[in-house]
Tab-separated table of C-alpha atoms and ligand atoms in Angstrom:
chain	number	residue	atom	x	y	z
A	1	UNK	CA	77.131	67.704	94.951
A	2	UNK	CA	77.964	64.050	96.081
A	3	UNK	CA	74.741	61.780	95.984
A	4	UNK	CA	75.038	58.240	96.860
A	5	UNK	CA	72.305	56.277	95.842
A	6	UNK	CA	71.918	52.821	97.031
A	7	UNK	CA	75.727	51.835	97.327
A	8	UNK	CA	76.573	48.068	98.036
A	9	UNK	CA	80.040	46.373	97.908
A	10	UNK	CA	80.212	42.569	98.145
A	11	UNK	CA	83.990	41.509	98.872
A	12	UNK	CA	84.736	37.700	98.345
A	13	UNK	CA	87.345	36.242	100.276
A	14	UNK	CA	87.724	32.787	101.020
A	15	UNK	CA	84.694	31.406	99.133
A	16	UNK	CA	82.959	34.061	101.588
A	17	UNK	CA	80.568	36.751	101.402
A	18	UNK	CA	81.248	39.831	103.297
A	19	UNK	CA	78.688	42.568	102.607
A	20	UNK	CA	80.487	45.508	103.255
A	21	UNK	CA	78.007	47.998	102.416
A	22	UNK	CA	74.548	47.536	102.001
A	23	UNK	CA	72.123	49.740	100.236
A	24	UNK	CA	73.745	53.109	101.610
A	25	UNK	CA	72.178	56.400	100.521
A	26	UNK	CA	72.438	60.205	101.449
A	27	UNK	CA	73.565	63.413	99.852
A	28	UNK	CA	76.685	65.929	100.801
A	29	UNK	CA	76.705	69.375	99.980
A	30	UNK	CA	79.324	71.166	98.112
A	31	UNK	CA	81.314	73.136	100.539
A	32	UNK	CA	80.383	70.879	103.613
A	33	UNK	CA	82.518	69.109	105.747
A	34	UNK	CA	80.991	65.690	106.036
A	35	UNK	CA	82.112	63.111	108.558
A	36	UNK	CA	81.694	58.877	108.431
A	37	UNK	CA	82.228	57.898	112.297
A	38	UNK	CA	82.157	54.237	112.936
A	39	UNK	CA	83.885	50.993	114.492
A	40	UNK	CA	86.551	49.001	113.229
A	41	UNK	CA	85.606	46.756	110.106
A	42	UNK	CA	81.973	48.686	109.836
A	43	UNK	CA	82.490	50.254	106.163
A	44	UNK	CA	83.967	53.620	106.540
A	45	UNK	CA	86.769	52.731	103.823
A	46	UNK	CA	84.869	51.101	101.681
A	47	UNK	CA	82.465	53.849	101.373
A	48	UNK	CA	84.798	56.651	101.032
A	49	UNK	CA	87.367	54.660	98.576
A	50	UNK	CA	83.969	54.454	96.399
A	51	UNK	CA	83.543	57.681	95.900
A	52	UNK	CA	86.898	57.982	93.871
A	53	UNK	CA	86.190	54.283	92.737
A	54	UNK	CA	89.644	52.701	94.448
A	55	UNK	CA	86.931	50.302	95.402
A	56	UNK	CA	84.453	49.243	92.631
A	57	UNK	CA	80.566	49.493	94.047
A	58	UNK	CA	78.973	46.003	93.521
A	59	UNK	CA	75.609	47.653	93.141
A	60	UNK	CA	74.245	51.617	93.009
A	61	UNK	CA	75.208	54.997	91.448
A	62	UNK	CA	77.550	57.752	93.293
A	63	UNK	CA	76.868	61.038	91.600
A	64	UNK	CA	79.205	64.170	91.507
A	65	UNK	CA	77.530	67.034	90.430
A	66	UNK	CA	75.256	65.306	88.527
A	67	UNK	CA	77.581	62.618	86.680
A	68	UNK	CA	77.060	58.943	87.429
A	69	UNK	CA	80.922	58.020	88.061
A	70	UNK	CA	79.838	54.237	88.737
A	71	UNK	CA	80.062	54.619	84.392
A	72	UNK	CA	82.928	56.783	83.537
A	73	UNK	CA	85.510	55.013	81.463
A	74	UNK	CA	89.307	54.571	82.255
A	75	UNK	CA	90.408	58.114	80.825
A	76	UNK	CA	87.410	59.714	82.311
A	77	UNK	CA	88.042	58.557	85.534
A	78	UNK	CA	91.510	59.745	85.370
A	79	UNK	CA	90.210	62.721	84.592
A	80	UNK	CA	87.689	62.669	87.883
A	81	UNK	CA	90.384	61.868	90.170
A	82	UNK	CA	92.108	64.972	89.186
A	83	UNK	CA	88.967	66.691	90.635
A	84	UNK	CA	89.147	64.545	94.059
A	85	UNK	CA	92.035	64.583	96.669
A	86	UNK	CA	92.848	62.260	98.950
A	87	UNK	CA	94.821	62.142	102.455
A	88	UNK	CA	95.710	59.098	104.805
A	89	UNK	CA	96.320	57.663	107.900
A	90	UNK	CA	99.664	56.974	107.285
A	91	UNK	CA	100.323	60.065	104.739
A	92	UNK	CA	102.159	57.675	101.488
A	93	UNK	CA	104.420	60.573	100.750
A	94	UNK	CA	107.540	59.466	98.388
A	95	UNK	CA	110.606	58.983	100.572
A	96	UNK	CA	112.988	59.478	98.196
A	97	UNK	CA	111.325	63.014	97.358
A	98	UNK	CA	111.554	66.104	98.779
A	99	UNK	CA	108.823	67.828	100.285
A	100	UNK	CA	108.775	70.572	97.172
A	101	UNK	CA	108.563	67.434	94.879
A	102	UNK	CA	106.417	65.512	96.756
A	103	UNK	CA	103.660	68.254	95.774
A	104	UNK	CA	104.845	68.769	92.530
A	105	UNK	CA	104.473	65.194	91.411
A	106	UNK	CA	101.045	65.238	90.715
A	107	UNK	CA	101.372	68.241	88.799
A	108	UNK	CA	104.086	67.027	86.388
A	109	UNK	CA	101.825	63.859	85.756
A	110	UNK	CA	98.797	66.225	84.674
A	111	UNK	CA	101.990	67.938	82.224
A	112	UNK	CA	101.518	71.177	83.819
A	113	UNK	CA	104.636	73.192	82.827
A	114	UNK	CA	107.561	73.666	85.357
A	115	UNK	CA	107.567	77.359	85.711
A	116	UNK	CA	103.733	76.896	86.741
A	117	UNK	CA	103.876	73.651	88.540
A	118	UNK	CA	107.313	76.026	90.396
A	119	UNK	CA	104.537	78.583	90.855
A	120	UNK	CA	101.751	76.152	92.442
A	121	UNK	CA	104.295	74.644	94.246
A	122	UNK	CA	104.942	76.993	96.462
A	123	UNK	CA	101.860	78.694	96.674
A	124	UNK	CA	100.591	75.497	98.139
A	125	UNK	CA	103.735	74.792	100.884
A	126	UNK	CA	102.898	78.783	101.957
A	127	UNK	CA	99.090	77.509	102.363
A	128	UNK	CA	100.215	74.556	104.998
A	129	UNK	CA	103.227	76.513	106.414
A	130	UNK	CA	105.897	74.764	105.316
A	131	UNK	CA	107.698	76.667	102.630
A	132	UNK	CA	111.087	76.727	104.892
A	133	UNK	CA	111.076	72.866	104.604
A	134	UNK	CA	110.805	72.345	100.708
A	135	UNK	CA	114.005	70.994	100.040
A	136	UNK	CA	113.613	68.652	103.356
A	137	UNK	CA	113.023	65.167	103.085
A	138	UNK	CA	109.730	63.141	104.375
A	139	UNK	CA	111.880	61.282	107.069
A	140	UNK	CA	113.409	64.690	108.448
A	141	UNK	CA	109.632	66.132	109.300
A	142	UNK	CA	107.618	65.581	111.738
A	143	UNK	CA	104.172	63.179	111.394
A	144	UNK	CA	101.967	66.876	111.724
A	145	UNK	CA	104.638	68.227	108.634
A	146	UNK	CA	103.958	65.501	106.729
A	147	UNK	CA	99.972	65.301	106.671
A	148	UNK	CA	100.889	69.155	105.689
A	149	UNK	CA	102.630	67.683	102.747
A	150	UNK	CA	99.889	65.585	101.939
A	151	UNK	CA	97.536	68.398	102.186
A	152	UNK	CA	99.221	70.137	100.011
A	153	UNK	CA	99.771	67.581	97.508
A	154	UNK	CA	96.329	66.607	97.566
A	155	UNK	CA	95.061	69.997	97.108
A	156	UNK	CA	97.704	70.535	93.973
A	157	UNK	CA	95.391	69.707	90.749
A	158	UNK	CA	92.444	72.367	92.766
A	159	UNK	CA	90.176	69.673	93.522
A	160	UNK	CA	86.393	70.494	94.606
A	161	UNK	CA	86.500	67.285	96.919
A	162	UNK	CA	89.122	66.189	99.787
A	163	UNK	CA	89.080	62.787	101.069
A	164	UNK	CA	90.478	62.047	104.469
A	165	UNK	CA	90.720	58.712	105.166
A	166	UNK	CA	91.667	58.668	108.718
A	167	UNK	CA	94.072	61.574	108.432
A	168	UNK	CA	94.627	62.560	111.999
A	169	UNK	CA	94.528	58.789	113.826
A	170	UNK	CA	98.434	58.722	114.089
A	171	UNK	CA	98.901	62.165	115.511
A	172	UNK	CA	98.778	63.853	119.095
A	173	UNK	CA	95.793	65.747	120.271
A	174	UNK	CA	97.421	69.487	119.585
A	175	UNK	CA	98.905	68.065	116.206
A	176	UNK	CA	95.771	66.543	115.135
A	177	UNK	CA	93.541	70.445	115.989
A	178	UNK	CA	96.116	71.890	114.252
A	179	UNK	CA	95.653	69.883	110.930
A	180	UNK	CA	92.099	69.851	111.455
A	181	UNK	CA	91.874	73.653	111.819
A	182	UNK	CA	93.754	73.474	108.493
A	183	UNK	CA	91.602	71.247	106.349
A	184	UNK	CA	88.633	73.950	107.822
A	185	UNK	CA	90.993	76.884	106.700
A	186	UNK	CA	90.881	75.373	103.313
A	187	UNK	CA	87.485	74.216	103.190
A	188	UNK	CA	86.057	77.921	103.595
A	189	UNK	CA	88.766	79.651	101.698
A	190	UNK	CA	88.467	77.265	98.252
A	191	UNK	CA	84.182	76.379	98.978
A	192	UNK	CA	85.955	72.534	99.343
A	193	UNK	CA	83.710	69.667	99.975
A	194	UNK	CA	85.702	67.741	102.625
A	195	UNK	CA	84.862	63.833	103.219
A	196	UNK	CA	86.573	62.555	106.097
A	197	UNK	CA	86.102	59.091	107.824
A	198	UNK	CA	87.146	58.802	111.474
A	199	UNK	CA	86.798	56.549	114.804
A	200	UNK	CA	86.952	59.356	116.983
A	201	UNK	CA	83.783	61.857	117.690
A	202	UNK	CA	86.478	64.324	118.698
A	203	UNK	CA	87.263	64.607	115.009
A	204	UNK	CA	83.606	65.256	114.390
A	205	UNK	CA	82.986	67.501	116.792
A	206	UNK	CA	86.262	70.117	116.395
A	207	UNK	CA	85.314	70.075	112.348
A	208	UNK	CA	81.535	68.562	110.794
A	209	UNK	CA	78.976	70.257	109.861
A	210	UNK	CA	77.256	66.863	109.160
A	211	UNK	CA	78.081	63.182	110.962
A	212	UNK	CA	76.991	59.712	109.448
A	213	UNK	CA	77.431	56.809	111.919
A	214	UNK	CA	77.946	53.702	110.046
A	215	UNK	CA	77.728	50.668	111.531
A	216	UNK	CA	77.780	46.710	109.488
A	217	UNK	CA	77.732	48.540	106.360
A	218	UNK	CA	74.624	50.464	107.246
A	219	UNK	CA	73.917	54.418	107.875
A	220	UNK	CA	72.335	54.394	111.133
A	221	UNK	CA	71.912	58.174	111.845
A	222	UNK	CA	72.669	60.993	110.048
A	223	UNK	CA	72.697	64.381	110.880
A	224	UNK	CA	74.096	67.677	112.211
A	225	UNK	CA	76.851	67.732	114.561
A	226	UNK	CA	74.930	69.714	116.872
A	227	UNK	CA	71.801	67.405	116.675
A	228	UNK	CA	73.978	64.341	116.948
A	229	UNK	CA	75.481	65.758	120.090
A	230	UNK	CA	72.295	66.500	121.707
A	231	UNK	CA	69.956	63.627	120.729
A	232	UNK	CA	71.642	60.645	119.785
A	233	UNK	CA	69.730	58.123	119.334
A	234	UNK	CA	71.002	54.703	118.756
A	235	UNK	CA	73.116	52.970	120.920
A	236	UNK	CA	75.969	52.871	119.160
A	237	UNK	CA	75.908	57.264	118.375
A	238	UNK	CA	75.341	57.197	122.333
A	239	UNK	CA	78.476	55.552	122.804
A	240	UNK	CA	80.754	57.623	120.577
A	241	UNK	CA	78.789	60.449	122.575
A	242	UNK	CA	79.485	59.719	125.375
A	243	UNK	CA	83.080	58.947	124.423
A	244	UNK	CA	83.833	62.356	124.741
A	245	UNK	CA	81.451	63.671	127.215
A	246	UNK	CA	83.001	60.942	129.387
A	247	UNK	CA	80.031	60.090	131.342
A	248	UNK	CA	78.053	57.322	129.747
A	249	UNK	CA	74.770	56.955	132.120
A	250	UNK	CA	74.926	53.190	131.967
A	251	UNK	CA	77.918	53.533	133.844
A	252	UNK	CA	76.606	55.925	136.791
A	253	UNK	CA	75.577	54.384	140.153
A	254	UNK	CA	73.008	56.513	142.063
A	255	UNK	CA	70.685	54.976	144.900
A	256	UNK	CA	67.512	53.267	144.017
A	257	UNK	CA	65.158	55.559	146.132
A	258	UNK	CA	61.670	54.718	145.835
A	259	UNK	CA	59.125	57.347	144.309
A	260	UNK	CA	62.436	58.968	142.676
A	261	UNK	CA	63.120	59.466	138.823
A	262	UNK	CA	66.520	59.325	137.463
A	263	UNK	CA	66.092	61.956	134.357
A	264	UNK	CA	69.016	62.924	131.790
A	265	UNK	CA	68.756	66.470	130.953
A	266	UNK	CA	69.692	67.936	127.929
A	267	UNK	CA	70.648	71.523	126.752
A	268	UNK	CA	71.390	72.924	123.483
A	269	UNK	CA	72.815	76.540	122.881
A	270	UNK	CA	71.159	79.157	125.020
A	271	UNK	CA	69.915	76.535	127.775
A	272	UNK	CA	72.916	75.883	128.513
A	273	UNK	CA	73.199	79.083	130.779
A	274	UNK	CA	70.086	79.099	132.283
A	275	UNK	CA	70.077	78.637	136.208
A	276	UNK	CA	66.987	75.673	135.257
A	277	UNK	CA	67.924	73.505	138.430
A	278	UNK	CA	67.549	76.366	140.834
A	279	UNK	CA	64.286	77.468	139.640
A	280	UNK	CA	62.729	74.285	139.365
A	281	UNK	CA	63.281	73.674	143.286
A	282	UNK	CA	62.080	76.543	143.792
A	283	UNK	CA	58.979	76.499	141.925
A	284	UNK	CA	58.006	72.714	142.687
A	285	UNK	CA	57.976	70.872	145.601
A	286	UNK	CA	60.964	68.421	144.693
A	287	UNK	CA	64.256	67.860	145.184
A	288	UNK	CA	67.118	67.457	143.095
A	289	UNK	CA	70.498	65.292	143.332
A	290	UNK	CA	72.701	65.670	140.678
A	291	UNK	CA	74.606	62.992	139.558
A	292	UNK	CA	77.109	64.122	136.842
A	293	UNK	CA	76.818	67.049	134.324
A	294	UNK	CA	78.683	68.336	131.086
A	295	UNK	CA	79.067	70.947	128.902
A	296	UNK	CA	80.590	70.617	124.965
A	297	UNK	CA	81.320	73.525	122.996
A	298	UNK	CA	80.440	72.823	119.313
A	299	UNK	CA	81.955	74.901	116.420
A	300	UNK	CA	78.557	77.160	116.336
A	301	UNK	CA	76.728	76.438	119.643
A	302	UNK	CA	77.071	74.469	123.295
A	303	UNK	CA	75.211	71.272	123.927
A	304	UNK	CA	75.026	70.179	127.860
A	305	UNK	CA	74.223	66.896	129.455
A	306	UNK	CA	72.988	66.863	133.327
A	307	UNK	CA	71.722	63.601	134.855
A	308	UNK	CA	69.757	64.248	137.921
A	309	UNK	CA	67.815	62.461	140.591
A	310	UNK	CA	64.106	63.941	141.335
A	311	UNK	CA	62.658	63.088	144.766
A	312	UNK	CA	58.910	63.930	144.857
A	313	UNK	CA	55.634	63.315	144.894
A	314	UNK	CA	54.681	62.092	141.136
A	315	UNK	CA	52.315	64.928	140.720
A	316	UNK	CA	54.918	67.674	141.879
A	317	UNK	CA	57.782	65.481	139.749
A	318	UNK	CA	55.314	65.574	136.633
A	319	UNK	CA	54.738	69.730	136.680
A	320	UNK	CA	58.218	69.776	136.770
A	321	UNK	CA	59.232	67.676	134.003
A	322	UNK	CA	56.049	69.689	132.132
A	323	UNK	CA	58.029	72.990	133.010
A	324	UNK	CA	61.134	71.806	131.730
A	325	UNK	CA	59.451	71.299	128.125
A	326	UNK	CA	58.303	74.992	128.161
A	327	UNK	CA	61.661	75.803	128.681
A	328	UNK	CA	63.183	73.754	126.070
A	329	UNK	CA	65.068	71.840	127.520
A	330	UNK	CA	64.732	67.956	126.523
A	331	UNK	CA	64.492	65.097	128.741
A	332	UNK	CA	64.541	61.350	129.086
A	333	UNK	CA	63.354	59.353	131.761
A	334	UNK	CA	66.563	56.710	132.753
A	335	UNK	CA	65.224	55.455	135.804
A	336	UNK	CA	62.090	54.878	137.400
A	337	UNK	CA	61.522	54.044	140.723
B	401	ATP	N1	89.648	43.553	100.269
B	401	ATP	C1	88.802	42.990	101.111
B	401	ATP	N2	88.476	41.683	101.021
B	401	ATP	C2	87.604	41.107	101.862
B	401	ATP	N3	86.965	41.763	102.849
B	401	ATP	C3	87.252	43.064	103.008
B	401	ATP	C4	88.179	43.752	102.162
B	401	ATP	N4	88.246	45.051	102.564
B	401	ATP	C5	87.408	45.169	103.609
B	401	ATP	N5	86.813	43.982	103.887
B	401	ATP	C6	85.797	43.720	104.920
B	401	ATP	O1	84.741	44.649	104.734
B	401	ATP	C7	84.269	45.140	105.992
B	401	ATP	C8	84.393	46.668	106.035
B	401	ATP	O2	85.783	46.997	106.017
B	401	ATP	P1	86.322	48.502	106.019
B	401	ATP	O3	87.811	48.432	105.899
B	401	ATP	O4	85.588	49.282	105.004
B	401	ATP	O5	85.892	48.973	107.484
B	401	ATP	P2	86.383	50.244	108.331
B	401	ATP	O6	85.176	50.780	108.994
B	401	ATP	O7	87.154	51.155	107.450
B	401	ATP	O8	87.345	49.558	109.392
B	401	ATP	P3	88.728	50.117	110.051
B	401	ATP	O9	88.361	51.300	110.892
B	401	ATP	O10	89.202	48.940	110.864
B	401	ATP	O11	89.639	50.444	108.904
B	401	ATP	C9	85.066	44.408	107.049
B	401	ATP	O12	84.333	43.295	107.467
B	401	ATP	C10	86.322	43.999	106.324
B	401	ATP	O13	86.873	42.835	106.896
């Protein structure tokens, strides 16, 4: 549905160079919920203003169902924009509207008529909840009511995509589900392809299907949620792992015993519940100090972290790590001693 093909954007400031993207390409599905995680100043606005062309690419195609918009004309691009909502940090509702016209606004610039654009109105303020505050004004909600607003405005010309750029930074944890679990609600009731871009894995993990990390205007991993969570594999998708798992192994000390291996354990779905510790004393001769564990729940499965100290003879050690493959559970050596 979206296909970025190798996106670049050059900004010049100051007789400098900053390449802000750099030969980016992947696909997103129609219907999917597609998050851009990354650090401050690594691209994520860039990229996602592209793909409604609020920035202009420097180089490459973006493709929406098949149409190159890096060459649609002025009109045309009004047109596309129609097709594409968009939701921020800091929600740019009108203050001087209320919430019913707020919504309506980008209905009366399409010249939908005003019994209709009455109609859509408040079929969209019953969608977020907020029908009992359509006469209010932005300043008398609260910041949760007014990304509902936003929502709902976005979603007024029936777009197939929704950008978010940010959308849930300035709200509380229980605010920020609650949107979230909205934008979800609306994803799977209208098939809506969702972009969102985000500094928090949290984000990602409550909503994604897919995650790109982006990091100095490259992709550096992209994949499921799930996969993401269990395998990351650069540094910096470690980090924003570990973020939330809140147990980075860098950060662990356990004692440097001789003939030991420090091993991080991982589980994915099933695993998860499977009494593997216990069992693998018992069936090798080794023991076993644990040093931290988690579980995650995901939206569709649960994805477990253990990091554990095995004391052993390296033959004994080495059946067990062999075991621990049949049973699928992955491993990685941290420590060797
Ligand atoms: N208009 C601009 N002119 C010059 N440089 C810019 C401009 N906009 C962004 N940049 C630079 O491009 C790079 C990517 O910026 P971008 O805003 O896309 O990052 P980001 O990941 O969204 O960061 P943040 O999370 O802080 O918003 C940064 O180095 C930034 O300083």
């Amino acid at each position: 549905m979206i296909s970025i093909k190798n996106l670049s954007k050059k900004y010049t400031s100051e007789n400098k160079i900053v390449n802000a993207l750099n030969h980016i390409n992947f696909e997103i599905k129609k219907g999917e919920i597609f998050g851009i995680i990354g650090l401050s100043g690594a691209g994520k606005s860039t990229l996602i203003r592209c793909i409604n062309r609020l920035e202009e690419p420097s180089e490459g195609n973006i493709f929406i169902n098949g149409v190159d918009i890096t060459k649609l004309n002025k009109k045309e691009l009004r047109d596309l924009r129609k097709r594409i909502g968009m939701i921020f940090q800091h929600f740019n509702l009108l203050d001087s509207k209320t919430v019913f016209d707020n919504v309506a606004f980008p209905l009366q610039v399409s010249g939908f008529k005003k019994s209709e654009i009455k109609e859509r109105v408040e079929r969209l303020l019953s969608l977020v909840e907020l029908s009992d505050k359509k006469d209010e004004y932005p300043s008398q909600l609260s910041g949760g009511q007014k990304q509902r607003v936003a929502i709902a405005r976005a979603l007024a010309n029936n777009p197939d995509i929704l950008l978010s750029d940010e959308a849930t930074s300035s709200l509380d944890p229980k605010t920020t589900k609650s949107i979230l679990s909205l934008i979800k609600k609306i994803s799977n009731e209208f098939n809506l392809t969702v972009v969102l871009i985000t500094h928090e894995m949290e984000v990602i993990k409550q909503i994604c299907d897919r995650v790109a990390v982006i990091e100095d205007g490259e992709i550096i991993e992209l994949d499921t949620v799930e996969r993401i969570f269990s395998n990351p594999k650069t540094e910096t998708t470690k980090s924003f792992v570990s973020s939330i798992l809140n147990n980075s192994e860098n950060e662990i000390v356990y004692p440097k015993i001789p003939n030991s291996k420090v091993i991080k354990l991982n589980f994915l779905g099933d695993t998860v519940k499977k009494p593997i510790i216990s069992q693998m004393i018992k069936n090798f001769s080794i023991d076993v100090n644990i040093l931290s564990g988690n579980i995650n729940e995901l939206q569709t499965t649960s994805v477990g972290n253990l990091l554990v100290q095995i004391l052993g003879k390296d033959k004994d050690v080495n059946k067990a790590l062999n075991w621990l493959k049949k049973e699928e559970i992955r491993w990685e050596v941290i420590w060797n001693g």
